[in-house]
Amino acid sequence: MAHDRPRTPSRRFATFLTVGAVSIASSACSPSSSEEPIKVVTITQTTTPAPEKAPETLNPEEIYAAVLSDPSAYPVNSSAEHEPDGTYSYAVVEATGDSSPELLIKVNGREFTPVMVFTIDQSSGELIHSPHVLIAGARSAGGGRADVAASRTGTGIHEMTWQSISPTGKDTLYELHGDQLVPSTEDSYQIEAGHPDHAVLSWFDTNDPSHLGFVQNAGNTSTPANAITFSGTVINQTAVEAMNGRPTPNGEPDIPGYIQLVLDSPQEVTASKAGDFHTESVEKIRLATPHDTSMDWEPYVGQHVTITTTPEHLAFPSDTSIPLGMLIVSGSPDISVG
């Protein structure tokens, strides 16, 4: 048997929605004239949009300063054989062609030392530590050599390898994609002449973060903290002239092309020699030989110039090449005439 629902007075509810307001109206069924007028209540709610959060400006120096404060917190790739001495050095370079530089951390130690690479994600602002490392250093008993340089173009990082007795080295340019160091190009170059795209690095102790703002390539016009300048007159001598009239040691023909910088006054210089450091007072610097034409010094012959370089581009020879024992400057130093 069906049960009827109990009757209740019928009511109509109408809801009106408008932008920024809600109106609610209710009325009873069949009102009589004696009843009170229908009351309408209007509730208005105003919503103010939250202001957009201004994007935070990345501060690479601040981010990298945290790395310098404890570089040991960042593990070195286990495939890198090294004997760390507990100290670290750093250099700041531009390697990705954007507005944010990269940080290189050298794990100092005996012989070969790994170089860690850090960058910053431009979208999230997060620090990226590449799992790969580059290698710098030398065997203490001679043989293998390796070094790291920035790119003058501001894209990539160079790793160079060579043998101590070889005049030629191998260069690999690595590009940074995310946290991956990817080989881009490989070529060979003359060690003494240097590579045209190498920007030699100055390394600073991680206990001194004051150099974090010094980006060492990609158009940086600042002078490196360890820059060395030499002033003098450029001369071009034959082999016999370079030997001061004595016979050439290896039967070299008496031809010109031994270009040197005769300094205005003697200058004490410390530079590498056969894997160690050697200091002596120099009066001349070897710029080029007939066999080294990587940089054209001919236009400067007879002129007074000032060249600026760094210790990494200076070396005393340990062989019998002409001019004997003369300090060598390699790479592409800054040159000013006058």
Short mmCIF file of C-alpha atoms in Angstrom, two decimals:
data_model
loop_
_atom_site.label_atom_id
_atom_site.label_comp_id
_atom_site.label_asym_id
_atom_site.label_seq_id
_atom_site.Cartn_x
_atom_site.Cartn_y
_atom_site.Cartn_z
CA MET A 1 0.00 0.00 0.00
CA ALA A 2 1.39 3.27 -1.01
CA HIS A 3 2.02 5.90 1.55
CA ASP A 4 1.28 9.51 0.66
CA ARG A 5 3.89 12.09 1.51
CA PRO A 6 2.59 14.57 4.09
CA ARG A 7 1.64 17.85 2.53
CA THR A 8 3.78 20.79 3.25
CA PRO A 9 3.34 24.30 2.04
CA SER A 10 5.00 24.69 -1.35
CA ARG A 11 7.87 27.14 -1.56
CA ARG A 12 9.75 28.52 -4.48
CA PHE A 13 13.42 29.47 -4.23
CA ALA A 14 15.04 31.63 -6.83
CA THR A 15 18.76 32.30 -6.93
CA PHE A 16 20.28 35.10 -8.98
CA LEU A 17 24.02 35.18 -9.61
CA THR A 18 25.77 38.29 -10.83
CA VAL A 19 29.43 39.13 -11.23
CA GLY A 20 30.77 40.30 -7.90
CA ALA A 21 27.41 39.77 -6.08
CA VAL A 22 25.01 37.04 -4.96
CA SER A 23 21.23 37.80 -4.66
CA ILE A 24 18.94 35.43 -2.79
CA ALA A 25 15.12 35.87 -2.93
CA SER A 26 12.53 33.68 -1.13
CA SER A 27 8.69 33.91 -1.15
CA ALA A 28 5.79 31.93 0.33
CA CYS A 29 3.11 30.35 -1.81
CA SER A 30 -0.18 32.34 -2.36
CA PRO A 31 0.46 35.26 -0.03
CA SER A 32 -2.56 37.23 1.10
CA SER A 33 -2.80 40.97 1.01
CA SER A 34 -2.64 41.03 4.75
CA GLU A 35 0.72 39.36 4.84
CA GLU A 36 3.90 41.37 5.14
CA PRO A 37 5.69 42.26 1.90
CA ILE A 38 8.32 39.85 0.68
CA LYS A 39 11.71 40.76 2.01
CA VAL A 40 14.66 40.63 -0.40
CA VAL A 41 18.14 40.39 1.02
CA THR A 42 21.08 41.20 -1.21
CA ILE A 43 24.58 40.16 -0.23
CA THR A 44 27.41 41.80 -2.11
CA GLN A 45 30.94 40.35 -1.95
CA THR A 46 33.86 42.12 -3.57
CA THR A 47 37.01 40.17 -4.35
CA THR A 48 40.31 41.93 -4.94
CA PRO A 49 42.78 39.91 -7.07
CA ALA A 50 46.04 39.12 -5.27
CA PRO A 51 48.92 41.14 -6.69
CA GLU A 52 51.25 39.19 -8.95
CA LYS A 53 54.48 38.19 -7.26
CA ALA A 54 57.41 39.97 -8.82
CA PRO A 55 59.98 37.54 -10.22
CA GLU A 56 63.05 37.21 -8.06
CA THR A 57 66.32 38.39 -9.57
CA LEU A 58 68.97 35.71 -9.63
CA ASN A 59 72.14 36.56 -7.75
CA PRO A 60 74.88 34.19 -8.96
CA GLU A 61 77.44 35.60 -6.54
CA GLU A 62 75.21 34.81 -3.58
CA ILE A 63 74.43 31.31 -4.85
CA TYR A 64 78.06 30.51 -5.62
CA ALA A 65 79.25 31.96 -2.30
CA ALA A 66 77.33 29.15 -0.62
CA VAL A 67 79.33 26.65 -2.68
CA LEU A 68 82.63 28.27 -1.71
CA SER A 69 81.68 28.10 1.96
CA ASP A 70 81.81 24.30 1.85
CA PRO A 71 83.05 22.88 -1.47
CA SER A 72 83.68 19.49 0.16
CA ALA A 73 79.90 19.03 0.32
CA TYR A 74 79.86 18.43 -3.43
CA PRO A 75 81.11 14.95 -4.35
CA VAL A 76 83.67 14.43 -7.08
CA ASN A 77 82.99 11.90 -9.81
CA SER A 78 84.44 8.60 -8.56
CA SER A 79 86.10 7.95 -11.93
CA ALA A 80 88.46 10.90 -11.39
CA GLU A 81 91.68 9.55 -9.88
CA HIS A 82 93.15 12.19 -7.60
CA GLU A 83 94.87 12.76 -4.27
CA PRO A 84 93.21 15.83 -2.72
CA ASP A 85 95.09 17.97 -0.24
CA GLY A 86 91.95 19.48 1.32
CA THR A 87 92.15 22.84 -0.45
CA TYR A 88 90.08 24.23 -3.31
CA SER A 89 90.40 26.96 -5.94
CA TYR A 90 87.76 28.59 -8.10
CA ALA A 91 87.24 30.57 -11.27
CA VAL A 92 84.10 32.19 -12.67
CA VAL A 93 83.52 31.93 -16.43
CA GLU A 94 80.78 32.37 -18.99
CA ALA A 95 80.18 28.98 -20.63
CA THR A 96 76.54 28.96 -21.74
CA GLY A 97 76.23 32.30 -23.52
CA ASP A 98 73.51 33.64 -21.21
CA SER A 99 73.47 36.33 -18.53
CA SER A 100 74.47 33.99 -15.71
CA PRO A 101 78.10 32.81 -15.37
CA GLU A 102 79.34 29.38 -14.38
CA LEU A 103 81.53 28.42 -11.42
CA LEU A 104 84.54 26.11 -11.70
CA ILE A 105 85.91 24.48 -8.55
CA LYS A 106 89.36 22.89 -8.71
CA VAL A 107 89.92 20.15 -6.13
CA ASN A 108 93.59 20.79 -5.41
CA GLY A 109 95.98 17.94 -4.83
CA ARG A 110 98.97 16.03 -6.19
CA GLU A 111 99.44 15.72 -9.91
CA PHE A 112 96.06 15.62 -11.69
CA THR A 113 93.17 17.51 -10.13
CA PRO A 114 89.48 17.36 -11.06
CA VAL A 115 87.57 20.54 -11.89
CA MET A 116 83.88 20.57 -10.98
CA VAL A 117 81.39 22.67 -12.96
CA PHE A 118 78.40 24.51 -11.51
CA THR A 119 75.68 26.49 -13.23
CA ILE A 120 72.28 27.97 -12.34
CA ASP A 121 68.93 26.98 -13.83
CA GLN A 122 67.51 30.21 -15.24
CA SER A 123 63.88 29.15 -14.70
CA SER A 124 64.01 27.82 -11.15
CA GLY A 125 67.14 29.57 -9.88
CA GLU A 126 68.42 26.24 -8.58
CA LEU A 127 72.11 25.38 -8.44
CA ILE A 128 73.17 22.65 -10.88
CA HIS A 129 76.26 20.56 -10.12
CA SER A 130 77.45 18.59 -13.12
CA PRO A 131 78.33 14.96 -12.34
CA HIS A 132 81.18 15.21 -14.86
CA VAL A 133 84.58 16.75 -14.17
CA LEU A 134 87.38 18.23 -16.26
CA ILE A 135 91.04 17.50 -15.51
CA ALA A 136 94.04 19.77 -14.90
CA GLY A 137 97.55 19.03 -13.68
CA ALA A 138 100.70 17.12 -14.54
CA ARG A 139 102.61 14.01 -13.63
CA SER A 140 105.40 14.91 -11.22
CA ALA A 141 107.91 12.78 -13.12
CA GLY A 142 107.05 14.25 -16.51
CA GLY A 143 104.78 12.83 -19.17
CA GLY A 144 101.10 13.69 -19.27
CA ARG A 145 99.81 17.22 -18.89
CA ALA A 146 96.26 18.63 -18.75
CA ASP A 147 94.64 22.00 -18.23
CA VAL A 148 91.32 23.80 -18.41
CA ALA A 149 90.53 27.12 -20.11
CA ALA A 150 87.45 29.21 -20.74
CA SER A 151 86.28 30.00 -24.26
CA ARG A 152 86.78 33.50 -25.60
CA THR A 153 83.36 33.20 -27.26
CA GLY A 154 81.64 32.56 -23.91
CA THR A 155 80.29 29.18 -25.04
CA GLY A 156 81.86 26.02 -23.66
CA ILE A 157 84.89 25.07 -21.58
CA HIS A 158 88.18 23.77 -22.99
CA GLU A 159 90.11 20.77 -21.69
CA MET A 160 93.64 20.37 -23.07
CA THR A 161 95.90 17.34 -22.88
CA TRP A 162 99.47 16.86 -24.09
CA GLN A 163 102.79 15.16 -23.41
CA SER A 164 105.66 17.14 -21.90
CA ILE A 165 107.98 16.31 -24.82
CA SER A 166 105.41 17.01 -27.54
CA PRO A 167 104.93 20.43 -29.16
CA THR A 168 101.32 19.57 -30.01
CA GLY A 169 98.33 19.21 -27.73
CA LYS A 170 94.77 17.98 -28.05
CA ASP A 171 91.92 20.36 -27.28
CA THR A 172 88.32 19.36 -26.52
CA LEU A 173 85.60 21.96 -26.18
CA TYR A 174 82.80 20.87 -23.86
CA GLU A 175 79.37 22.46 -23.87
CA LEU A 176 77.09 22.45 -20.83
CA HIS A 177 73.56 21.13 -21.44
CA GLY A 178 71.67 21.00 -18.17
CA ASP A 179 74.05 19.13 -15.88
CA GLN A 180 75.80 17.33 -18.74
CA LEU A 181 79.22 18.26 -20.16
CA VAL A 182 78.99 17.24 -23.81
CA PRO A 183 82.04 17.19 -26.15
CA SER A 184 81.45 19.67 -28.94
CA THR A 185 84.65 19.95 -30.99
CA GLU A 186 88.15 18.47 -30.92
CA ASP A 187 91.30 19.77 -32.57
CA SER A 188 95.06 19.99 -32.12
CA TYR A 189 97.19 23.07 -31.48
CA GLN A 190 100.76 24.15 -30.85
CA ILE A 191 101.46 24.24 -27.12
CA GLU A 192 103.84 27.20 -27.19
CA ALA A 193 101.59 29.23 -29.48
CA GLY A 194 98.43 28.49 -27.57
CA HIS A 195 94.91 28.02 -28.87
CA PRO A 196 93.12 31.05 -30.35
CA ASP A 197 89.95 30.42 -28.33
CA HIS A 198 91.62 29.79 -24.98
CA ALA A 199 90.95 32.32 -22.24
CA VAL A 200 93.56 31.41 -19.62
CA LEU A 201 92.10 31.19 -16.13
CA SER A 202 93.21 32.77 -12.88
CA TRP A 203 92.39 30.54 -9.91
CA PHE A 204 91.51 31.94 -6.49
CA ASP A 205 91.37 30.32 -3.08
CA THR A 206 87.80 29.42 -2.09
CA ASN A 207 88.39 31.10 1.28
CA ASP A 208 88.39 34.43 -0.59
CA PRO A 209 85.01 34.92 -2.33
CA SER A 210 85.83 38.50 -3.37
CA HIS A 211 86.53 37.40 -6.96
CA LEU A 212 83.09 35.88 -7.58
CA GLY A 213 82.11 38.93 -9.61
CA PHE A 214 85.07 38.56 -11.95
CA VAL A 215 83.95 36.69 -15.09
CA GLN A 216 87.17 35.82 -16.87
CA ASN A 217 86.01 35.69 -20.49
CA ALA A 218 83.26 36.70 -22.91
CA GLY A 219 84.17 40.33 -23.26
CA ASN A 220 85.18 41.00 -19.68
CA THR A 221 87.48 44.00 -19.82
CA SER A 222 88.76 43.67 -16.27
CA THR A 223 92.41 42.85 -15.76
CA PRO A 224 92.98 39.51 -13.97
CA ALA A 225 94.24 39.84 -10.42
CA ASN A 226 97.44 37.95 -11.30
CA ALA A 227 98.11 39.74 -14.60
CA ILE A 228 101.73 40.45 -15.53
CA THR A 229 102.78 43.25 -17.87
CA PHE A 230 105.96 43.64 -19.88
CA SER A 231 107.01 46.76 -21.78
CA GLY A 232 109.71 46.95 -24.39
CA THR A 233 110.62 47.00 -28.07
CA VAL A 234 109.88 44.16 -30.47
CA ILE A 235 112.84 42.91 -32.55
CA ASN A 236 113.23 40.26 -35.25
CA GLN A 237 116.55 38.35 -35.34
CA THR A 238 118.10 35.58 -37.39
CA ALA A 239 119.12 32.34 -35.69
CA VAL A 240 122.78 33.39 -35.42
CA GLU A 241 121.83 36.83 -34.10
CA ALA A 242 119.60 35.17 -31.49
CA MET A 243 122.61 33.01 -30.52
CA ASN A 244 124.82 36.12 -30.19
CA GLY A 245 127.02 34.92 -33.06
CA ARG A 246 127.49 31.39 -31.77
CA PRO A 247 126.63 28.28 -33.82
CA THR A 248 123.04 27.12 -33.65
CA PRO A 249 122.62 24.16 -31.27
CA ASN A 250 120.59 21.95 -33.57
CA GLY A 251 121.85 23.02 -36.97
CA GLU A 252 119.05 25.53 -37.49
CA PRO A 253 119.41 27.60 -40.68
CA ASP A 254 120.35 31.25 -40.24
CA ILE A 255 117.00 32.75 -41.13
CA PRO A 256 115.00 35.55 -39.48
CA GLY A 257 111.79 35.02 -37.56
CA TYR A 258 113.07 34.85 -33.99
CA ILE A 259 110.89 37.65 -32.67
CA GLN A 260 111.56 38.91 -29.14
CA LEU A 261 110.52 41.64 -26.76
CA VAL A 262 113.53 43.55 -25.41
CA LEU A 263 112.35 44.84 -22.03
CA ASP A 264 112.82 48.46 -20.98
CA SER A 265 114.48 47.15 -17.82
CA PRO A 266 115.19 43.70 -16.34
CA GLN A 267 112.20 42.09 -14.65
CA GLU A 268 112.07 39.21 -12.19
CA VAL A 269 109.67 36.50 -13.33
CA THR A 270 108.48 33.21 -11.84
CA ALA A 271 107.23 30.67 -14.37
CA SER A 272 107.03 26.94 -14.92
CA LYS A 273 110.05 24.98 -16.09
CA ALA A 274 110.03 21.21 -16.62
CA GLY A 275 107.11 20.75 -14.23
CA ASP A 276 108.51 22.99 -11.48
CA PHE A 277 108.63 26.75 -10.92
CA HIS A 278 111.70 28.77 -11.70
CA THR A 279 112.49 32.42 -10.92
CA GLU A 280 115.02 34.59 -12.66
CA SER A 281 115.59 38.14 -13.89
CA VAL A 282 114.82 38.45 -17.60
CA GLU A 283 115.78 41.05 -20.17
CA LYS A 284 114.13 39.53 -23.24
CA ILE A 285 111.02 37.48 -23.93
CA ARG A 286 110.53 35.10 -26.82
CA LEU A 287 107.38 35.92 -28.80
CA ALA A 288 107.73 33.77 -31.92
CA THR A 289 110.08 31.62 -33.98
CA PRO A 290 110.08 30.71 -37.70
CA HIS A 291 108.25 27.52 -36.76
CA ASP A 292 105.63 29.26 -34.64
CA THR A 293 103.38 31.52 -36.71
CA SER A 294 100.15 31.16 -34.71
CA MET A 295 100.25 34.86 -33.81
CA ASP A 296 101.48 37.48 -36.25
CA TRP A 297 104.06 39.60 -34.44
CA GLU A 298 105.57 41.04 -37.63
CA PRO A 299 103.47 44.26 -37.57
CA TYR A 300 104.89 45.07 -34.12
CA VAL A 301 108.57 44.72 -35.04
CA GLY A 302 110.39 47.97 -34.27
CA GLN A 303 107.55 49.27 -32.11
CA HIS A 304 107.37 49.83 -28.38
CA VAL A 305 104.57 47.73 -26.89
CA THR A 306 103.14 46.65 -23.57
CA ILE A 307 101.82 43.12 -23.32
CA THR A 308 99.61 41.76 -20.55
CA THR A 309 99.41 38.06 -19.79
CA THR A 310 99.08 35.66 -16.85
CA PRO A 311 101.55 33.18 -15.30
CA GLU A 312 99.86 30.25 -17.01
CA HIS A 313 101.07 31.63 -20.35
CA LEU A 314 104.69 31.96 -19.29
CA ALA A 315 107.35 29.25 -19.28
CA PHE A 316 111.09 28.80 -19.29
CA PRO A 317 112.21 26.23 -21.87
CA SER A 318 113.97 23.07 -20.78
CA ASP A 319 115.25 22.18 -24.27
CA THR A 320 117.84 23.71 -26.61
CA SER A 321 115.45 25.68 -28.79
CA ILE A 322 116.49 29.16 -29.94
CA PRO A 323 116.79 31.59 -28.22
CA LEU A 324 118.39 29.43 -25.54
CA GLY A 325 116.73 29.57 -22.13
CA MET A 326 114.66 32.65 -22.98
CA LEU A 327 111.30 33.13 -21.25
CA ILE A 328 108.41 32.21 -23.57
CA VAL A 329 105.02 33.90 -23.70
CA SER A 330 102.29 31.87 -25.40
CA GLY A 331 98.66 32.36 -26.28
CA SER A 332 97.24 35.72 -27.27
CA PRO A 333 98.29 38.38 -24.75
CA ASP A 334 96.71 41.81 -24.70
CA ILE A 335 98.88 44.25 -26.62
CA SER A 336 99.01 48.03 -26.53
CA VAL A 337 101.37 50.06 -28.73
CA GLY A 338 103.24 53.11 -27.56
#
